[in-house]
Amino acid sequence: MPHFFILDVKSDQRVKFIDITAWVRECSAGSGVSEGTAVIFVPHTTAGITINENADPSVPRDIIAGLAGMVPDWGDYLHAEGNSDAHLKASLLGSSVTVIIKDGRPLLGTWQGIFFCEFDGPRNRKVWLNIAGV
Amino acid sequence: MPHFFILDVKSDQRVKFIDITAWVRECSAGSGVSEGTAVIFVPHTTAGITINENADPSVPRDIIAGLAGMVPDWGDYLHAEGNSDAHLKASLLGSSVTVIIKDGRPLLGTWQGIFFCEFDGPRNRKVWLNIAGV
Amino acid sequence: MPHFFILDVKSDQRVKFIDITAWVRECSAGSGVSEGTAVIFVPHTTAGITINENADPSVPRDIIAGLAGMVPDWGDYLHAEGNSDAHLKASLLGSSVTVIIKDGRPLLGTWQGIFFCEFDGPRNRKVWLNIAGV
C-alpha cells in the first residue's frame, strides 16, 4: 500500500522557490518504506517543482532570473488572467519530480534540494507526495 | 502486475496540444488499481507531454506561443530534417508525466489536464500508459 | 524489492550529452524485472537527463545549441561560481526520466535514446537507476 502525504505551502511573493526537502525526508521516515520511489506532485497550473542546489540561495534566485529573461511577463498572450508566463514556466519545470528511496531515505546528491516553485503568488498551495516500495 | 495501455493520437497541425486526460481516467478506472502511480510516456522525439490548465483553451495556445518565442524555428541548427526546434521543445517539456492514483482515480488539481504536445505534425502518434499499484 | 544500479560517467567538455541507453538496457536485463518502471536519476545540480533522438548526432548537438541561445552563459546572475546557466539548464531538462519496462526491456520509441546531459564539465559524474516491478 503506498503512503500519501499533503503539504500546505504559503508563498509570499509572485515568484518564489520554497525548499521542501526536509518535509520529504520526514514523510519518507514516517512511511516506513526502506526501498522504493517518491513522487512529489504539484496540483497547480501556475506553480512547478524542481530539484537543484539548496546550499547557496543565489542558485534558486538565478534560476528565477534566468527564467524571467527567457519567458517575458507579457508577450503574445491571449489568456485573460495575465499569468501566461507562469503557466509556461510551470510546464518548463514540470508538475512532479521522482526521487529514489534507499535505506529509508530519499536519495539526493550532496547539493540537491527539492523546491516548490511559485510562479503566480502570493497564494496558498498544496504539494502531494506518494511513497511506494517495501 | 502493472497495467499497460496504448493511445493512438492524430495531430492535424505542426504544433498542437491534445487533451488526453479523459483517456487516462478511463484507463485508470479499467485497471482496477486503487492506490498507485500512472506513468504516461510519449515514444517520440519531436513530441512531448505536459500537465497544465485545460479549462481556458488560451492557456495551451499561450504556452505554444511562448515556446515559439523562446525556441526559434530556424537557428544555429545542423540536423538536416529542419525540425530541431521540435526536438528541443520535446526535451524542454519532457517525454513523460507521472500522476498519483488515489481511490481508483488519477489525482489532478482542479484546473489540471494532461496534454500530448505535438511539435512536428501533422502525424500519427502513440502514447503509452503504465499503471502500477494495488 | 527494487533493483538499484550506479553508473560512473566522465564528461570531457563543458557541455556534452552522453548516450546511456545501452547501460539502462543491460541493467534492465540484469534486474530480472519483466513488467515495471525504471527511474534514471542524476544526483547533480549542473547536469540533467533527457530522452531524445540518438540516431543523428546533430540532434543532441542542436539541442545544446538551442539551449545556449535561450540561456545566456552570463546574465543577471549572482551565484559566485559563474555556472548559473548550467543550474538553469539542469532544471529545464530535469533530474530524472522514467521509462516503462515491458517484457524485460525498457520500452523506448524507435528513435529514442537516454542522454546524460553535462552542463558544467569536464567532471566525474554518477547516474542512479532504480528498477521496480515483477
Coordinates of C-alpha atoms in Angstrom, one line a residue:
Chain A
M1 CA 0.0 0.0 0.0
P2 CA 1.5 3.4 -1.0
H3 CA 1.8 6.2 1.5
F4 CA 0.2 9.6 0.7
F5 CA 1.0 12.9 2.3
I6 CA -0.1 16.5 1.7
L7 CA 1.9 19.7 2.5
D8 CA 0.4 23.2 2.8
V9 CA 2.7 25.8 1.3
K10 CA 2.1 29.6 1.5
S11 CA 4.0 31.8 -0.9
D12 CA 4.5 35.4 -0.1
Q13 CA 5.7 36.8 -3.5
R14 CA 4.7 36.4 -7.1
V15 CA 7.7 34.2 -7.9
K16 CA 9.4 32.3 -5.1
F17 CA 11.2 28.9 -4.7
I18 CA 10.4 27.2 -1.3
D19 CA 12.7 24.4 -0.1
I20 CA 10.6 21.3 0.8
T21 CA 13.4 18.8 1.2
A22 CA 13.0 18.4 5.0
W23 CA 9.3 17.6 4.6
V24 CA 10.1 14.9 2.0
R25 CA 12.7 13.4 4.4
E26 CA 10.2 13.4 7.3
C27 CA 7.4 11.8 5.3
S28 CA 9.9 9.2 4.0
A29 CA 11.0 8.3 7.5
G30 CA 7.3 8.2 8.6
S31 CA 6.3 5.9 5.8
G32 CA 8.5 3.1 6.9
V33 CA 9.4 2.4 3.3
S34 CA 13.0 1.2 3.0
E35 CA 13.4 0.8 -0.8
G36 CA 11.2 2.4 -3.3
T37 CA 10.3 5.7 -5.0
A38 CA 8.7 9.0 -4.0
V39 CA 6.6 11.1 -6.4
I40 CA 6.2 14.7 -5.4
F41 CA 3.4 16.3 -7.3
V42 CA 2.2 19.9 -7.5
P43 CA -1.6 20.1 -8.3
H44 CA -1.5 23.7 -9.7
T45 CA -1.0 25.1 -13.2
T46 CA 1.0 28.2 -12.3
A47 CA 3.5 26.5 -10.0
G48 CA 6.0 23.8 -10.6
I49 CA 8.7 21.7 -8.9
T50 CA 12.4 21.2 -9.4
I51 CA 15.5 19.7 -7.9
N52 CA 18.5 22.0 -7.7
E53 CA 21.2 23.4 -5.3
N54 CA 19.9 24.4 -1.9
A55 CA 23.2 25.4 -0.4
D56 CA 23.7 28.9 -2.0
P57 CA 20.5 30.9 -2.1
S58 CA 21.8 32.6 -5.2
V59 CA 21.2 29.5 -7.2
P60 CA 17.3 29.5 -7.0
R61 CA 17.5 33.3 -7.3
D62 CA 19.5 32.9 -10.5
I63 CA 17.2 30.2 -11.9
I64 CA 14.2 32.6 -11.3
A65 CA 16.1 35.5 -13.0
G66 CA 17.1 33.3 -16.0
L67 CA 13.5 32.1 -16.5
A68 CA 12.3 35.7 -16.3
G69 CA 14.8 36.5 -19.1
M70 CA 13.6 33.6 -21.3
V71 CA 9.8 33.9 -20.7
P72 CA 8.5 37.5 -20.9
D73 CA 5.8 38.5 -18.4
W74 CA 3.8 40.0 -21.2
G75 CA 4.1 38.7 -24.7
D76 CA 1.9 37.4 -27.5
Y77 CA -0.5 36.0 -24.9
L78 CA -4.4 35.7 -25.1
H79 CA -5.2 34.2 -21.6
A80 CA -7.2 36.9 -19.9
E81 CA -5.8 36.4 -16.4
G82 CA -2.4 37.8 -17.5
N83 CA -0.4 35.0 -16.0
S84 CA 0.5 33.1 -19.1
D85 CA 4.2 33.4 -18.2
A86 CA 3.5 31.5 -15.0
H87 CA 1.7 28.7 -16.9
L88 CA 4.7 28.3 -19.3
K89 CA 7.2 28.3 -16.5
A90 CA 5.2 25.6 -14.7
S91 CA 5.4 23.4 -17.9
L92 CA 9.1 24.1 -18.4
L93 CA 10.0 22.9 -14.9
G94 CA 7.2 20.3 -14.7
S95 CA 4.5 19.3 -12.2
S96 CA 6.4 16.5 -10.5
V97 CA 9.8 15.1 -9.5
T98 CA 10.6 11.5 -8.7
V99 CA 13.2 10.5 -6.1
I100 CA 14.6 7.1 -5.3
I101 CA 14.1 5.9 -1.7
K102 CA 17.1 3.8 -0.3
D103 CA 17.7 2.6 3.2
G104 CA 14.6 4.5 4.3
R105 CA 15.8 7.9 3.0
P106 CA 15.2 9.9 -0.2
L107 CA 18.4 9.5 -2.2
L108 CA 19.6 13.0 -3.2
G109 CA 23.0 14.3 -4.3
T110 CA 25.2 16.3 -1.9
W111 CA 24.0 19.7 -3.2
Q112 CA 20.4 18.7 -4.2
G113 CA 17.3 20.0 -2.6
I114 CA 13.6 19.9 -3.7
F115 CA 11.9 23.2 -4.4
F116 CA 8.3 24.1 -4.7
C117 CA 8.3 26.8 -7.5
E118 CA 5.7 29.5 -7.1
F119 CA 5.2 31.5 -10.4
D120 CA 1.9 33.4 -9.7
G121 CA 1.8 34.1 -5.9
P122 CA 1.2 35.0 -3.3
R123 CA -1.1 32.0 -2.8
N124 CA -1.9 29.1 -0.6
R125 CA -0.8 25.9 -2.3
K126 CA -0.6 22.2 -1.8
V127 CA 2.1 19.6 -2.6
W128 CA 1.2 15.9 -2.8
L129 CA 3.7 13.1 -2.0
N130 CA 3.3 9.4 -2.8
I131 CA 5.8 6.9 -1.5
A132 CA 5.7 3.3 -2.7
G133 CA 8.1 0.4 -2.0
V134 CA 8.9 -2.2 0.5
Chain B
M1 CA 1.2 -6.9 -12.3
P2 CA 1.2 -3.4 -13.9
H3 CA -1.4 -2.5 -16.5
F4 CA -0.3 -1.2 -19.9
F5 CA -2.4 0.9 -22.4
I6 CA -1.7 2.5 -25.8
L7 CA -3.5 5.5 -27.3
D8 CA -3.4 6.5 -30.9
V9 CA -3.2 10.2 -31.4
K10 CA -3.6 12.0 -34.7
S11 CA -2.3 15.6 -34.9
D12 CA -3.6 17.9 -37.7
Q13 CA -1.2 20.8 -37.4
R14 CA 2.6 21.2 -37.0
V15 CA 2.2 22.3 -33.3
K16 CA -0.8 21.2 -31.3
F17 CA -1.7 20.3 -27.7
I18 CA -4.2 17.5 -27.4
D19 CA -6.0 16.9 -24.1
I20 CA -5.7 13.2 -23.2
T21 CA -7.0 13.5 -19.6
A22 CA -10.3 11.6 -20.2
W23 CA -8.3 8.6 -21.7
V24 CA -6.1 8.5 -18.6
R25 CA -9.2 8.5 -16.3
E26 CA -10.8 5.7 -18.4
C27 CA -7.6 3.5 -18.3
S28 CA -7.3 4.2 -14.6
A29 CA -10.9 3.0 -13.9
G30 CA -10.3 0.0 -16.2
S31 CA -7.1 -1.0 -14.4
G32 CA -8.8 -1.7 -11.1
V33 CA -5.8 -0.1 -9.3
S34 CA -7.0 1.9 -6.3
E35 CA -3.7 3.3 -4.9
G36 CA -0.6 3.7 -7.1
T37 CA 1.0 5.7 -9.9
A38 CA 0.5 6.2 -13.6
V39 CA 3.4 6.9 -16.0
I40 CA 2.3 8.5 -19.3
F41 CA 5.1 8.2 -21.8
V42 CA 5.4 9.6 -25.3
P43 CA 7.6 7.4 -27.5
H44 CA 8.6 10.2 -30.0
T45 CA 11.4 12.7 -30.2
T46 CA 9.6 15.6 -31.7
A47 CA 6.6 15.5 -29.3
G48 CA 6.3 15.8 -25.6
I49 CA 3.8 15.8 -22.7
T50 CA 2.8 18.3 -20.1
I51 CA 0.2 18.9 -17.4
N52 CA -1.4 22.4 -17.4
E53 CA -4.7 24.2 -17.4
N54 CA -7.4 22.6 -19.6
A55 CA -10.2 25.0 -18.8
D56 CA -9.3 28.0 -20.9
P57 CA -8.0 27.0 -24.4
S58 CA -5.9 30.2 -24.4
V59 CA -3.6 28.6 -21.9
P60 CA -2.2 25.8 -24.2
R61 CA -2.3 28.3 -27.0
D62 CA -0.1 30.8 -25.0
I63 CA 2.3 28.0 -23.9
I64 CA 2.8 27.2 -27.6
A65 CA 3.3 30.9 -28.5
G66 CA 5.7 31.4 -25.6
L67 CA 7.8 28.3 -26.6
A68 CA 7.8 29.6 -30.2
G69 CA 9.3 32.9 -28.9
M70 CA 12.0 31.1 -26.9
V71 CA 13.0 28.5 -29.4
P72 CA 13.4 29.8 -33.0
D73 CA 12.1 27.6 -35.8
W74 CA 15.4 28.1 -37.6
G75 CA 18.6 28.9 -35.7
D76 CA 22.1 27.6 -35.5
Y77 CA 20.9 24.1 -36.3
L78 CA 22.7 21.3 -38.3
H79 CA 20.0 18.5 -38.2
A80 CA 19.0 18.0 -41.9
E81 CA 15.3 17.4 -41.3
G82 CA 14.8 21.0 -40.3
N83 CA 12.8 20.2 -37.1
S84 CA 15.5 20.9 -34.4
D85 CA 13.1 23.3 -32.7
A86 CA 10.7 20.4 -32.2
H87 CA 13.4 18.2 -30.7
L88 CA 14.3 20.9 -28.3
K89 CA 10.7 21.6 -27.3
A90 CA 10.2 17.9 -26.7
S91 CA 13.2 17.9 -24.2
L92 CA 12.0 21.1 -22.5
L93 CA 8.6 19.7 -21.7
G94 CA 9.8 16.1 -21.3
S95 CA 8.8 12.6 -22.6
S96 CA 6.6 11.6 -19.6
V97 CA 4.5 12.7 -16.7
T98 CA 3.7 10.8 -13.5
V99 CA 0.4 11.1 -11.8
I100 CA -0.6 9.6 -8.4
I101 CA -3.6 7.2 -8.4
K102 CA -5.9 7.5 -5.3
D103 CA -9.2 5.9 -4.7
G104 CA -9.1 4.5 -8.2
R105 CA -8.7 7.8 -9.9
P106 CA -5.8 9.9 -11.3
L107 CA -5.2 12.7 -8.7
L108 CA -5.1 16.0 -10.5
G109 CA -5.6 19.6 -9.4
T110 CA -8.9 21.4 -10.2
W111 CA -7.6 23.0 -13.3
Q112 CA -5.1 20.4 -14.4
G113 CA -5.3 18.4 -17.6
I114 CA -2.8 16.1 -19.4
F115 CA -1.7 17.3 -22.8
F116 CA 0.0 15.4 -25.6
C117 CA 2.2 18.0 -27.2
E118 CA 2.8 17.7 -30.9
F119 CA 5.8 19.8 -32.2
D120 CA 6.3 18.4 -35.7
G121 CA 2.9 17.3 -37.0
P122 CA 0.7 16.5 -38.6
R123 CA 1.5 12.9 -37.7
N124 CA 0.0 9.7 -36.3
R125 CA 1.4 9.3 -32.8
K126 CA 1.2 6.9 -29.8
V127 CA 1.0 7.5 -26.1
W128 CA 1.9 4.7 -23.6
L129 CA 0.4 4.4 -20.1
N130 CA 1.6 2.2 -17.3
I131 CA -0.4 2.0 -14.1
A132 CA 1.1 0.2 -11.1
G133 CA -0.3 -0.2 -7.6
V134 CA -2.8 -2.1 -5.5
Chain C
M1 CA 12.5 -5.5 -3.8
P2 CA 13.6 -2.8 -6.3
H3 CA 17.0 -3.1 -8.1
F4 CA 19.5 -0.3 -7.8
F5 CA 22.4 0.5 -10.1
I6 CA 25.1 3.2 -10.3
L7 CA 26.9 4.4 -13.4
D8 CA 30.1 6.4 -13.5
V9 CA 30.1 9.0 -16.3
K10 CA 33.1 11.1 -17.2
S11 CA 32.4 14.2 -19.3
D12 CA 35.3 15.7 -21.4
Q13 CA 33.8 19.1 -22.3
R14 CA 31.8 21.8 -20.5
V15 CA 28.6 20.8 -22.3
K16 CA 28.1 17.3 -23.6
F17 CA 25.3 14.8 -24.0
I18 CA 26.3 11.2 -23.3
D19 CA 24.1 8.3 -24.5
I20 CA 23.5 5.9 -21.6
T21 CA 20.7 3.8 -23.3
A22 CA 22.8 0.7 -23.5
W23 CA 23.6 0.8 -19.8
V24 CA 19.8 1.1 -19.0
R25 CA 19.1 -1.9 -21.2
E26 CA 21.8 -4.0 -19.5
C27 CA 20.7 -3.1 -16.0
S28 CA 17.1 -3.9 -17.1
A29 CA 18.1 -7.3 -18.4
G30 CA 20.2 -7.9 -15.2
S31 CA 17.4 -7.0 -12.9
G32 CA 15.1 -9.8 -14.0
V33 CA 12.1 -7.4 -13.9
S34 CA 9.7 -8.2 -16.6
E35 CA 7.0 -5.5 -16.1
G36 CA 7.6 -2.3 -14.2
T37 CA 9.3 1.1 -14.4
A38 CA 12.8 2.4 -14.3
V39 CA 13.7 5.8 -12.8
I40 CA 17.0 7.2 -14.0
F41 CA 18.2 9.9 -11.7
V42 CA 21.1 12.4 -11.9
P43 CA 22.4 13.4 -8.4
H44 CA 24.0 16.7 -9.6
T45 CA 22.7 20.3 -9.9
T46 CA 24.6 21.3 -13.0
A47 CA 23.7 18.2 -15.1
G48 CA 20.4 16.8 -16.2
I49 CA 18.9 14.0 -18.2
T50 CA 16.7 13.8 -21.3
I51 CA 15.2 11.4 -23.8
N52 CA 15.6 12.4 -27.4
E53 CA 16.9 11.1 -30.8
N54 CA 20.1 9.1 -30.7
A55 CA 20.3 8.3 -34.4
D56 CA 21.7 11.6 -35.9
P57 CA 24.3 13.2 -33.6
S58 CA 23.2 16.6 -35.0
V59 CA 20.1 16.3 -32.8
P60 CA 21.8 16.4 -29.3
R61 CA 24.2 19.0 -30.8
D62 CA 21.3 21.2 -31.9
I63 CA 19.5 20.8 -28.5
I64 CA 22.8 22.0 -26.9
A65 CA 23.0 25.0 -29.3
G66 CA 19.3 25.9 -28.8
L67 CA 19.7 25.8 -25.0
A68 CA 22.8 28.0 -25.3
G69 CA 20.7 30.5 -27.4
M70 CA 17.9 30.6 -24.8
V71 CA 20.0 30.6 -21.6
P72 CA 23.0 33.1 -21.7
D73 CA 26.3 32.0 -20.2
W74 CA 26.5 35.2 -18.4
G75 CA 23.4 37.2 -17.5
D76 CA 21.8 38.8 -14.4
Y77 CA 23.3 36.1 -12.2
L78 CA 24.6 36.4 -8.6
H79 CA 25.9 32.8 -7.9
A80 CA 29.7 33.3 -7.5
E81 CA 30.7 30.0 -9.2
G82 CA 29.7 31.5 -12.6
N83 CA 27.8 28.4 -13.7
S84 CA 24.2 29.6 -13.2
D85 CA 23.4 28.8 -16.8
A86 CA 24.2 25.2 -16.0
H87 CA 21.9 25.2 -13.0
L88 CA 19.1 26.6 -15.1
K89 CA 19.6 24.1 -17.9
A90 CA 19.6 21.3 -15.4
S91 CA 16.2 22.4 -14.1
L92 CA 14.8 22.9 -17.6
L93 CA 15.6 19.3 -18.7
G94 CA 15.1 17.8 -15.2
S95 CA 16.9 15.5 -12.8
S96 CA 15.2 12.2 -13.8
V97 CA 13.4 10.4 -16.6
T98 CA 11.0 7.5 -16.1
V99 CA 10.8 4.6 -18.6
I100 CA 8.3 1.7 -18.7
I101 CA 9.7 -1.8 -18.5
K102 CA 7.9 -4.3 -20.7
D103 CA 8.8 -7.9 -21.5
G104 CA 12.1 -7.4 -19.6
R105 CA 13.1 -4.4 -21.7
P106 CA 13.0 -0.6 -21.3
L107 CA 10.2 0.5 -23.7
L108 CA 11.5 3.3 -25.9
G109 CA 10.4 4.7 -29.3
T110 CA 12.3 3.7 -32.4
W111 CA 14.4 6.9 -32.4
Q112 CA 14.6 7.5 -28.6
G113 CA 17.8 7.3 -26.5
I114 CA 18.5 8.3 -23.0
F115 CA 21.2 11.1 -22.6
F116 CA 23.1 12.2 -19.5
C117 CA 23.4 16.0 -20.0
E118 CA 26.6 17.6 -18.8
F119 CA 26.3 21.4 -18.5
D120 CA 29.3 22.2 -16.4
G121 CA 32.1 19.7 -17.2
P122 CA 34.5 18.3 -17.6
R123 CA 33.7 16.3 -14.4
N124 CA 33.3 12.8 -13.0
R125 CA 29.6 12.2 -12.5
K126 CA 27.2 9.5 -11.3
V127 CA 23.8 8.3 -12.6
W128 CA 21.4 6.3 -10.4
L129 CA 18.9 3.8 -11.7
N130 CA 16.0 2.2 -9.8
I131 CA 14.0 -0.6 -11.4
A132 CA 10.8 -1.8 -9.7
G133 CA 8.2 -4.3 -10.9
V134 CA 7.6 -8.0 -11.2

